Amino acid sequence: MKIRSLLTILALTLSLPFTYAQTTLKAGVWRGVTKTAKGVEIPFNFEISTVGRQTQLAVINGTERIKVTDIKYKGDSVFIRMPLFDSEFRLKHVAGNLVGRWTKNLGDKFVSMAFMATPNTTWRFKTLQEPAFNITGKWAVPFGKAPKIDPTVGEFKQVGSKLTGTFLSTTGDYRYLEGVVSGNKLYLSCFDGGHDYLFTATINGNKIVNGKFYAGLTSVDDWSGVKNANAKLPDAYSLTELKPGYKKLAFTFKDVNGRKVSLTDSRFKNKVVIVQILGSWCPNCMDETAYMVDYYKRFHPKGVEVIGLAYERTKDFAKSQRTVKQLQNRFNIPYPLLITGYTPINGDPAKSLPMMAKVLGFPTTIIIDKKGNVRKIHTGFSGPGTGQHYIDFITEFERMTLHMLNEQG
């Protein structure tokens, strides 16, 4: 019996290196593509590395790196769970490539897209021709078709054929986009675990025409642009306000542990309070939260409180609790996150806060002074992918905080 047991252990031990070699992802840069319902490929790059025996993945978008560590193997299958947005890859090794599906949970349903990745592939888009134009600069970019046209500003930087940049809208930016200019064509894309975007268009001097914006499985929008060094968005503090007659905000919701938290609680009295309207599904909310965690650590000792109000894709508390806790753990959020029980659609955010005239987008940030009065409401967030816009927002926001802290309660 003992000899048989030893032989069994020896056989299992000898098989381990073989199993590990067969399933571990090849180190280096890969090119992955999700595929829309009409067969359009949305590409991005990611890098595989090994730390000890643990495989790590970093999604690449321009200068951004999204770290992913939840990678599991079973036979010839690989399971990769993204750290945010409640999505995962279920893949198999096929002739050296990875083939399978990327699936994301939208609360009331799952959406799945075909996916394939090729190792040792550093390019995102092939440059077939020398660029005919350099589109560095600002562009006025109306998205969509009348009457639903979203005024947007495109800001691009082109070095040779390499193109990076983003689009800024009234509800936030499109984060880090990366691509190329090939001949008179432009291509930009990004992937963050919850959203996959592809922009294509034709460049005609100071105009961009015939643009297509692909997002997810089925969404396709038109876009165009005109170069305009003075292109800008309306003031983000001018878009949302309280209803006439209201000065204060009031709410009571449960936090991620099920405890009720109210804005009238003693911890918020005589404090400058920042209220985040957010969702764990929202990429601009993630950028704002990353900043807000650092902001809270620096300003909380001076008398600032922050509260996050989460509007998830389901009204089910347990399901929302899981995704909001994932967000909390990802960013080590030290301030309370409340689960409102309302969704981000059908006007729910405004219904949950009836003193608000409207909520135009996510995130929305409400600044409350030490007397409990709403001082300002900021719609959207320009994240680090917007460069100077991000720096300007932080500078102004923190200057305003210091001014309010110096006021009498």
Short mmCIF file of C-alpha atoms in Angstrom, two decimals:
data_model
loop_
_atom_site.label_atom_id
_atom_site.label_comp_id
_atom_site.label_asym_id
_atom_site.label_seq_id
_atom_site.Cartn_x
_atom_site.Cartn_y
_atom_site.Cartn_z
CA MET A 1 0.00 0.00 0.00
CA LYS A 2 2.81 2.42 0.88
CA ILE A 3 4.71 1.65 -2.35
CA ARG A 4 1.57 2.20 -4.41
CA SER A 5 0.95 5.55 -2.67
CA LEU A 6 4.52 6.66 -3.30
CA LEU A 7 4.27 5.71 -6.96
CA THR A 8 1.03 7.68 -7.25
CA ILE A 9 2.59 10.77 -5.68
CA LEU A 10 5.65 10.44 -7.92
CA ALA A 11 3.48 10.17 -11.03
CA LEU A 12 1.50 13.27 -10.06
CA THR A 13 4.68 15.20 -9.32
CA LEU A 14 6.22 14.29 -12.68
CA SER A 15 3.07 15.37 -14.47
CA LEU A 16 2.95 18.85 -12.92
CA PRO A 17 5.59 20.57 -15.11
CA PHE A 18 3.94 19.16 -18.24
CA THR A 19 0.50 20.42 -17.18
CA TYR A 20 1.93 23.84 -16.26
CA ALA A 21 3.73 24.17 -19.59
CA GLN A 22 0.64 23.19 -21.52
CA THR A 23 -1.71 25.68 -19.89
CA THR A 24 0.36 28.72 -18.93
CA LEU A 25 -0.03 31.67 -21.26
CA LYS A 26 3.05 32.57 -23.29
CA ALA A 27 4.89 35.61 -21.91
CA GLY A 28 5.02 38.71 -24.08
CA VAL A 29 2.62 41.03 -25.89
CA TRP A 30 -0.53 39.58 -27.45
CA ARG A 31 -3.11 41.05 -29.80
CA GLY A 32 -6.71 40.33 -28.85
CA VAL A 33 -9.86 41.08 -30.82
CA THR A 34 -13.49 41.06 -29.80
CA LYS A 35 -15.95 40.62 -32.66
CA THR A 36 -19.22 42.51 -33.07
CA ALA A 37 -22.46 40.90 -34.22
CA LYS A 38 -21.66 42.06 -37.78
CA GLY A 39 -18.13 40.67 -37.66
CA VAL A 40 -16.22 43.92 -37.06
CA GLU A 41 -13.05 43.28 -35.05
CA ILE A 42 -12.21 45.57 -32.12
CA PRO A 43 -8.50 45.07 -31.30
CA PHE A 44 -6.39 45.74 -28.23
CA ASN A 45 -3.06 44.55 -26.85
CA PHE A 46 -2.18 42.91 -23.57
CA GLU A 47 1.04 41.71 -22.01
CA ILE A 48 1.53 38.41 -20.19
CA SER A 49 4.18 38.06 -17.50
CA THR A 50 4.92 35.51 -14.79
CA VAL A 51 5.67 36.39 -11.18
CA GLY A 52 6.83 33.21 -9.46
CA ARG A 53 4.25 30.68 -10.63
CA GLN A 54 1.49 33.27 -10.99
CA THR A 55 0.47 34.52 -14.42
CA GLN A 56 -0.33 38.22 -14.65
CA LEU A 57 -1.92 40.15 -17.49
CA ALA A 58 -1.79 43.87 -18.26
CA VAL A 59 -4.27 45.40 -20.71
CA ILE A 60 -2.54 48.10 -22.76
CA ASN A 61 -4.28 51.33 -23.78
CA GLY A 62 -1.76 54.03 -24.68
CA THR A 63 0.13 54.73 -21.45
CA GLU A 64 -2.45 52.92 -19.31
CA ARG A 65 -1.88 49.43 -17.91
CA ILE A 66 -4.81 47.57 -16.33
CA LYS A 67 -3.46 44.81 -14.11
CA VAL A 68 -5.31 41.47 -14.08
CA THR A 69 -4.36 38.64 -11.72
CA ASP A 70 -7.46 36.44 -11.58
CA ILE A 71 -6.33 33.87 -14.18
CA LYS A 72 -7.16 30.19 -13.82
CA TYR A 73 -6.37 27.11 -15.90
CA LYS A 74 -8.25 23.87 -16.40
CA GLY A 75 -6.92 21.45 -18.98
CA ASP A 76 -6.53 23.43 -22.21
CA SER A 77 -8.91 26.16 -20.99
CA VAL A 78 -8.05 29.57 -19.55
CA PHE A 79 -10.43 31.66 -17.44
CA ILE A 80 -9.63 35.37 -17.01
CA ARG A 81 -11.80 37.47 -14.74
CA MET A 82 -11.47 41.22 -15.09
CA PRO A 83 -10.97 43.19 -11.85
CA LEU A 84 -13.91 45.51 -12.59
CA PHE A 85 -17.12 45.66 -14.64
CA ASP A 86 -18.16 42.06 -13.85
CA SER A 87 -16.79 40.47 -17.02
CA GLU A 88 -14.66 37.46 -17.87
CA PHE A 89 -12.96 35.56 -20.69
CA ARG A 90 -13.51 31.81 -21.19
CA LEU A 91 -10.87 30.63 -23.64
CA LYS A 92 -9.14 27.58 -25.08
CA HIS A 93 -5.70 27.04 -26.58
CA VAL A 94 -6.08 26.46 -30.32
CA ALA A 95 -2.93 26.17 -32.46
CA GLY A 96 -1.02 28.53 -30.17
CA ASN A 97 -3.80 31.11 -30.07
CA LEU A 98 -6.56 31.75 -27.55
CA VAL A 99 -10.12 31.36 -28.81
CA GLY A 100 -13.38 31.76 -26.91
CA ARG A 101 -15.82 34.34 -25.57
CA TRP A 102 -15.75 37.55 -23.59
CA THR A 103 -18.88 37.82 -21.44
CA LYS A 104 -20.11 40.72 -19.33
CA ASN A 105 -22.95 40.90 -16.86
CA LEU A 106 -25.37 43.76 -17.54
CA GLY A 107 -27.47 43.09 -14.45
CA ASP A 108 -30.55 41.67 -16.13
CA LYS A 109 -28.71 39.77 -18.86
CA PHE A 110 -25.32 38.57 -20.07
CA VAL A 111 -23.76 39.75 -23.33
CA SER A 112 -21.13 37.57 -24.98
CA MET A 113 -18.74 38.37 -27.83
CA ALA A 114 -16.41 36.11 -29.81
CA PHE A 115 -12.77 36.65 -28.91
CA MET A 116 -9.39 35.57 -30.29
CA ALA A 117 -5.85 36.45 -29.23
CA THR A 118 -2.50 35.88 -30.95
CA PRO A 119 0.84 35.80 -29.09
CA ASN A 120 3.99 37.73 -30.05
CA THR A 121 1.92 40.44 -31.78
CA THR A 122 2.71 43.99 -30.74
CA TRP A 123 0.74 45.81 -33.43
CA ARG A 124 -2.87 46.83 -32.89
CA PHE A 125 -3.64 48.06 -36.40
CA LYS A 126 -1.41 47.44 -39.41
CA THR A 127 -0.06 50.56 -41.10
CA LEU A 128 -0.40 49.78 -44.80
CA GLN A 129 0.52 53.27 -46.05
CA GLU A 130 2.44 56.29 -44.87
CA PRO A 131 0.07 58.75 -43.18
CA ALA A 132 -1.30 61.36 -45.57
CA PHE A 133 -2.18 63.76 -42.72
CA ASN A 134 -1.18 64.60 -39.17
CA ILE A 135 -4.30 65.18 -37.06
CA THR A 136 -2.61 66.33 -33.85
CA GLY A 137 -4.75 68.92 -32.10
CA LYS A 138 -8.37 69.67 -31.18
CA TRP A 139 -11.37 68.68 -33.24
CA ALA A 140 -15.05 69.59 -32.90
CA VAL A 141 -16.77 66.21 -33.13
CA PRO A 142 -20.58 65.91 -33.19
CA PHE A 143 -21.48 62.29 -32.37
CA GLY A 144 -24.70 60.67 -33.58
CA LYS A 145 -27.51 61.87 -35.81
CA ALA A 146 -30.05 64.67 -35.39
CA PRO A 147 -31.87 65.25 -33.14
CA LYS A 148 -29.61 63.23 -30.81
CA ILE A 149 -26.24 64.84 -31.45
CA ASP A 150 -23.74 64.85 -28.59
CA PRO A 151 -21.25 67.77 -28.81
CA THR A 152 -17.82 66.27 -28.28
CA VAL A 153 -14.20 67.41 -28.52
CA GLY A 154 -11.54 65.10 -29.95
CA GLU A 155 -7.97 65.65 -28.82
CA PHE A 156 -5.28 63.66 -30.64
CA LYS A 157 -1.51 63.33 -30.72
CA GLN A 158 0.09 61.78 -33.80
CA VAL A 159 3.76 60.82 -34.04
CA GLY A 160 4.49 59.33 -37.43
CA SER A 161 1.67 56.87 -37.97
CA LYS A 162 1.05 56.25 -34.25
CA LEU A 163 -2.08 57.93 -32.93
CA THR A 164 -3.25 58.41 -29.32
CA GLY A 165 -5.87 60.62 -27.73
CA THR A 166 -9.43 60.69 -26.49
CA PHE A 167 -12.85 62.26 -26.94
CA LEU A 168 -14.25 64.59 -24.28
CA SER A 169 -18.02 64.82 -23.85
CA THR A 170 -20.32 66.51 -21.35
CA THR A 171 -20.60 63.27 -19.36
CA GLY A 172 -16.94 62.25 -19.38
CA ASP A 173 -14.13 61.17 -21.67
CA TYR A 174 -13.54 58.02 -23.71
CA ARG A 175 -10.34 57.35 -21.77
CA TYR A 176 -7.10 56.12 -23.37
CA LEU A 177 -7.47 55.49 -27.11
CA GLU A 178 -4.64 54.09 -29.21
CA GLY A 179 -4.28 53.44 -32.92
CA VAL A 180 -2.77 54.59 -36.22
CA VAL A 181 -3.19 56.80 -39.24
CA SER A 182 -2.68 54.79 -42.41
CA GLY A 183 -2.90 56.77 -45.63
CA ASN A 184 -6.01 58.92 -45.15
CA LYS A 185 -7.66 56.50 -42.68
CA LEU A 186 -7.64 56.65 -38.89
CA TYR A 187 -8.18 53.78 -36.48
CA LEU A 188 -8.48 54.05 -32.67
CA SER A 189 -9.53 51.49 -30.08
CA CYS A 190 -9.49 50.64 -26.40
CA PHE A 191 -10.58 47.90 -23.99
CA ASP A 192 -10.98 48.25 -20.23
CA GLY A 193 -12.78 45.07 -19.20
CA GLY A 194 -16.23 46.56 -19.45
CA HIS A 195 -16.12 48.44 -22.75
CA ASP A 196 -14.53 47.82 -26.12
CA TYR A 197 -14.46 50.78 -28.51
CA LEU A 198 -13.40 51.13 -32.13
CA PHE A 199 -13.29 54.40 -34.09
CA THR A 200 -12.67 54.47 -37.82
CA ALA A 201 -12.85 57.40 -40.24
CA THR A 202 -11.46 59.07 -43.34
CA ILE A 203 -9.30 62.19 -43.05
CA ASN A 204 -9.80 64.94 -45.60
CA GLY A 205 -7.48 67.80 -44.68
CA ASN A 206 -9.06 69.66 -41.76
CA LYS A 207 -12.11 67.45 -41.83
CA ILE A 208 -12.82 63.92 -40.60
CA VAL A 209 -15.64 62.21 -42.51
CA ASN A 210 -17.44 58.88 -42.77
CA GLY A 211 -16.66 58.05 -39.16
CA LYS A 212 -17.97 54.92 -37.45
CA PHE A 213 -17.93 54.29 -33.70
CA TYR A 214 -18.38 50.63 -32.71
CA ALA A 215 -19.02 49.70 -29.08
CA GLY A 216 -19.79 46.24 -27.76
CA LEU A 217 -21.80 43.63 -29.60
CA THR A 218 -24.24 45.79 -31.58
CA SER A 219 -23.76 49.53 -31.05
CA VAL A 220 -22.70 51.56 -34.12
CA ASP A 221 -22.79 55.37 -34.35
CA ASP A 222 -21.71 57.90 -36.95
CA TRP A 223 -19.21 60.62 -36.24
CA SER A 224 -17.33 63.36 -38.05
CA GLY A 225 -15.01 66.19 -37.11
CA VAL A 226 -13.66 69.61 -38.02
CA LYS A 227 -10.29 70.78 -36.76
CA ASN A 228 -10.83 73.62 -34.31
CA ALA A 229 -8.16 74.83 -31.89
CA ASN A 230 -10.88 76.60 -29.87
CA ALA A 231 -13.24 73.62 -29.53
CA LYS A 232 -14.46 73.21 -25.96
CA LEU A 233 -17.33 71.80 -23.93
CA PRO A 234 -19.82 73.76 -21.82
CA ASP A 235 -18.87 74.38 -18.19
CA ALA A 236 -19.34 71.07 -16.33
CA TYR A 237 -20.68 72.98 -13.30
CA SER A 238 -23.50 74.51 -15.39
CA LEU A 239 -25.28 71.35 -16.54
CA THR A 240 -27.01 70.07 -13.38
CA GLU A 241 -28.73 71.86 -10.49
CA LEU A 242 -31.21 71.48 -7.66
CA LYS A 243 -34.88 72.20 -8.24
CA PRO A 244 -36.04 75.73 -7.40
CA GLY A 245 -36.53 76.20 -3.67
CA TYR A 246 -33.98 73.57 -2.62
CA LYS A 247 -30.59 74.26 -1.08
CA LYS A 248 -29.83 70.94 0.57
CA LEU A 249 -29.54 67.30 -0.44
CA ALA A 250 -31.16 64.52 1.63
CA PHE A 251 -30.92 60.73 1.40
CA THR A 252 -30.72 57.53 3.41
CA PHE A 253 -29.38 54.35 1.78
CA LYS A 254 -27.69 51.15 2.94
CA ASP A 255 -23.93 50.77 2.71
CA VAL A 256 -22.22 47.64 1.36
CA ASN A 257 -22.62 45.98 4.77
CA GLY A 258 -26.35 46.70 4.99
CA ARG A 259 -26.11 49.56 7.48
CA LYS A 260 -28.23 52.66 6.86
CA VAL A 261 -26.29 55.86 6.24
CA SER A 262 -27.91 59.28 6.08
CA LEU A 263 -26.51 62.63 5.07
CA THR A 264 -27.88 63.93 8.40
CA ASP A 265 -25.62 61.58 10.41
CA SER A 266 -23.35 63.35 12.91
CA ARG A 267 -20.15 62.42 11.03
CA PHE A 268 -21.16 64.77 8.20
CA LYS A 269 -22.14 67.73 10.39
CA ASN A 270 -20.04 70.88 9.86
CA LYS A 271 -17.99 69.10 7.20
CA VAL A 272 -17.34 69.73 3.54
CA VAL A 273 -19.05 66.73 1.92
CA ILE A 274 -18.44 65.36 -1.57
CA VAL A 275 -21.19 63.09 -2.91
CA GLN A 276 -20.27 60.85 -5.86
CA ILE A 277 -23.05 59.58 -8.08
CA LEU A 278 -21.41 56.53 -9.62
CA GLY A 279 -21.76 52.96 -10.83
CA SER A 280 -19.35 50.03 -10.83
CA TRP A 281 -20.05 49.66 -14.58
CA CYS A 282 -18.88 53.21 -15.39
CA PRO A 283 -15.25 53.71 -16.58
CA ASN A 284 -15.21 57.46 -15.89
CA CYS A 285 -16.44 56.68 -12.36
CA MET A 286 -13.39 54.44 -11.94
CA ASP A 287 -11.08 57.30 -12.93
CA GLU A 288 -12.85 59.65 -10.53
CA THR A 289 -12.76 57.08 -7.73
CA ALA A 290 -9.01 56.54 -8.15
CA TYR A 291 -8.55 60.28 -7.72
CA MET A 292 -11.14 60.58 -4.93
CA VAL A 293 -9.41 57.93 -2.78
CA ASP A 294 -6.20 59.98 -2.85
CA TYR A 295 -8.16 63.21 -2.33
CA TYR A 296 -9.96 61.72 0.70
CA LYS A 297 -6.71 60.60 2.34
CA ARG A 298 -5.28 64.12 2.05
CA PHE A 299 -8.37 66.17 2.88
CA HIS A 300 -10.30 63.99 5.34
CA PRO A 301 -8.02 65.05 8.25
CA LYS A 302 -8.82 68.68 7.36
CA GLY A 303 -12.59 68.16 7.62
CA VAL A 304 -13.78 66.60 4.34
CA GLU A 305 -16.12 63.61 4.00
CA VAL A 306 -16.87 61.65 0.81
CA ILE A 307 -19.89 59.43 0.12
CA GLY A 308 -20.38 57.27 -2.95
CA LEU A 309 -23.94 56.59 -4.15
CA ALA A 310 -23.92 53.49 -6.35
CA TYR A 311 -26.50 53.03 -9.11
CA GLU A 312 -26.07 49.47 -10.29
CA ARG A 313 -27.64 47.66 -13.23
CA THR A 314 -29.95 45.69 -10.96
CA LYS A 315 -32.24 46.61 -8.05
CA ASP A 316 -31.30 43.36 -6.29
CA PHE A 317 -29.29 44.38 -3.21
CA ALA A 318 -27.20 41.18 -3.02
CA LYS A 319 -26.16 41.39 -6.67
CA SER A 320 -25.33 45.08 -6.35
CA GLN A 321 -23.47 44.39 -3.12
CA ARG A 322 -21.15 41.96 -4.92
CA THR A 323 -20.19 44.40 -7.69
CA VAL A 324 -19.85 47.40 -5.37
CA LYS A 325 -17.63 45.41 -2.97
CA GLN A 326 -15.49 44.47 -5.95
CA LEU A 327 -15.12 48.18 -6.70
CA GLN A 328 -14.37 48.92 -3.04
CA ASN A 329 -11.66 46.27 -2.86
CA ARG A 330 -10.08 47.23 -6.19
CA PHE A 331 -9.43 50.82 -5.09
CA ASN A 332 -9.23 50.27 -1.30
CA ILE A 333 -11.97 52.87 -0.88
CA PRO A 334 -11.92 54.19 2.71
CA TYR A 335 -15.18 56.19 2.57
CA PRO A 336 -18.72 54.75 2.59
CA LEU A 337 -20.28 53.37 -0.58
CA LEU A 338 -24.07 53.26 -0.47
CA ILE A 339 -26.25 51.01 -2.61
CA THR A 340 -29.20 53.13 -3.65
CA GLY A 341 -31.38 50.33 -5.03
CA TYR A 342 -31.97 52.41 -8.15
CA THR A 343 -30.55 51.76 -11.63
CA PRO A 344 -28.80 54.29 -13.89
CA ILE A 345 -31.62 54.29 -16.47
CA ASN A 346 -35.20 55.56 -16.81
CA GLY A 347 -34.47 58.66 -14.74
CA ASP A 348 -33.86 56.57 -11.62
CA PRO A 349 -31.00 58.72 -10.20
CA ALA A 350 -33.21 61.82 -10.18
CA LYS A 351 -36.09 59.81 -8.68
CA SER A 352 -33.83 58.69 -5.84
CA LEU A 353 -32.83 62.30 -5.16
CA PRO A 354 -36.07 64.24 -5.79
CA MET A 355 -34.48 67.60 -5.00
CA MET A 356 -32.26 67.20 -8.10
CA ALA A 357 -33.59 68.76 -11.31
CA LYS A 358 -31.86 66.03 -13.33
CA VAL A 359 -28.83 63.77 -13.46
CA LEU A 360 -27.27 63.95 -16.92
CA GLY A 361 -24.49 61.43 -16.59
CA PHE A 362 -22.08 59.34 -14.56
CA PRO A 363 -20.23 60.37 -12.58
CA THR A 364 -21.97 63.42 -11.15
CA THR A 365 -20.26 65.07 -8.19
CA ILE A 366 -22.14 67.15 -5.63
CA ILE A 367 -20.15 69.57 -3.45
CA ILE A 368 -21.77 70.46 -0.11
CA ASP A 369 -20.46 73.17 2.21
CA LYS A 370 -20.17 73.06 6.01
CA LYS A 371 -23.67 74.48 6.43
CA GLY A 372 -25.09 71.56 4.48
CA ASN A 373 -25.91 73.61 1.40
CA VAL A 374 -25.19 72.31 -2.08
CA ARG A 375 -22.57 74.67 -3.43
CA LYS A 376 -21.88 73.16 -6.84
CA ILE A 377 -22.72 70.13 -8.99
CA HIS A 378 -20.17 68.82 -11.50
CA THR A 379 -21.29 66.59 -14.39
CA GLY A 380 -18.86 64.04 -15.81
CA PHE A 381 -15.16 63.60 -15.12
CA SER A 382 -12.08 64.24 -17.26
CA GLY A 383 -9.72 61.44 -16.26
CA PRO A 384 -5.93 61.12 -16.60
CA GLY A 385 -6.35 60.14 -20.25
CA THR A 386 -7.29 63.78 -20.96
CA GLY A 387 -3.93 65.18 -19.84
CA GLN A 388 -4.12 68.88 -19.00
CA HIS A 389 -7.91 68.77 -18.54
CA TYR A 390 -7.41 66.32 -15.68
CA ILE A 391 -4.73 68.50 -14.09
CA ASP A 392 -6.87 71.62 -14.44
CA PHE A 393 -9.87 69.93 -12.80
CA ILE A 394 -7.83 68.71 -9.82
CA THR A 395 -6.23 72.13 -9.32
CA GLU A 396 -9.57 73.95 -9.36
CA PHE A 397 -11.39 71.30 -7.28
CA GLU A 398 -8.79 71.31 -4.51
CA ARG A 399 -8.59 75.11 -4.48
CA MET A 400 -12.37 75.19 -4.01
CA THR A 401 -12.10 72.60 -1.21
CA LEU A 402 -9.57 74.68 0.69
CA HIS A 403 -11.73 77.78 0.30
CA MET A 404 -14.80 75.96 1.68
CA LEU A 405 -12.81 74.51 4.59
CA ASN A 406 -11.86 78.03 5.61
CA GLU A 407 -15.49 79.12 5.73
CA GLN A 408 -17.47 79.19 8.97
CA GLY A 409 -19.85 76.29 9.58
#
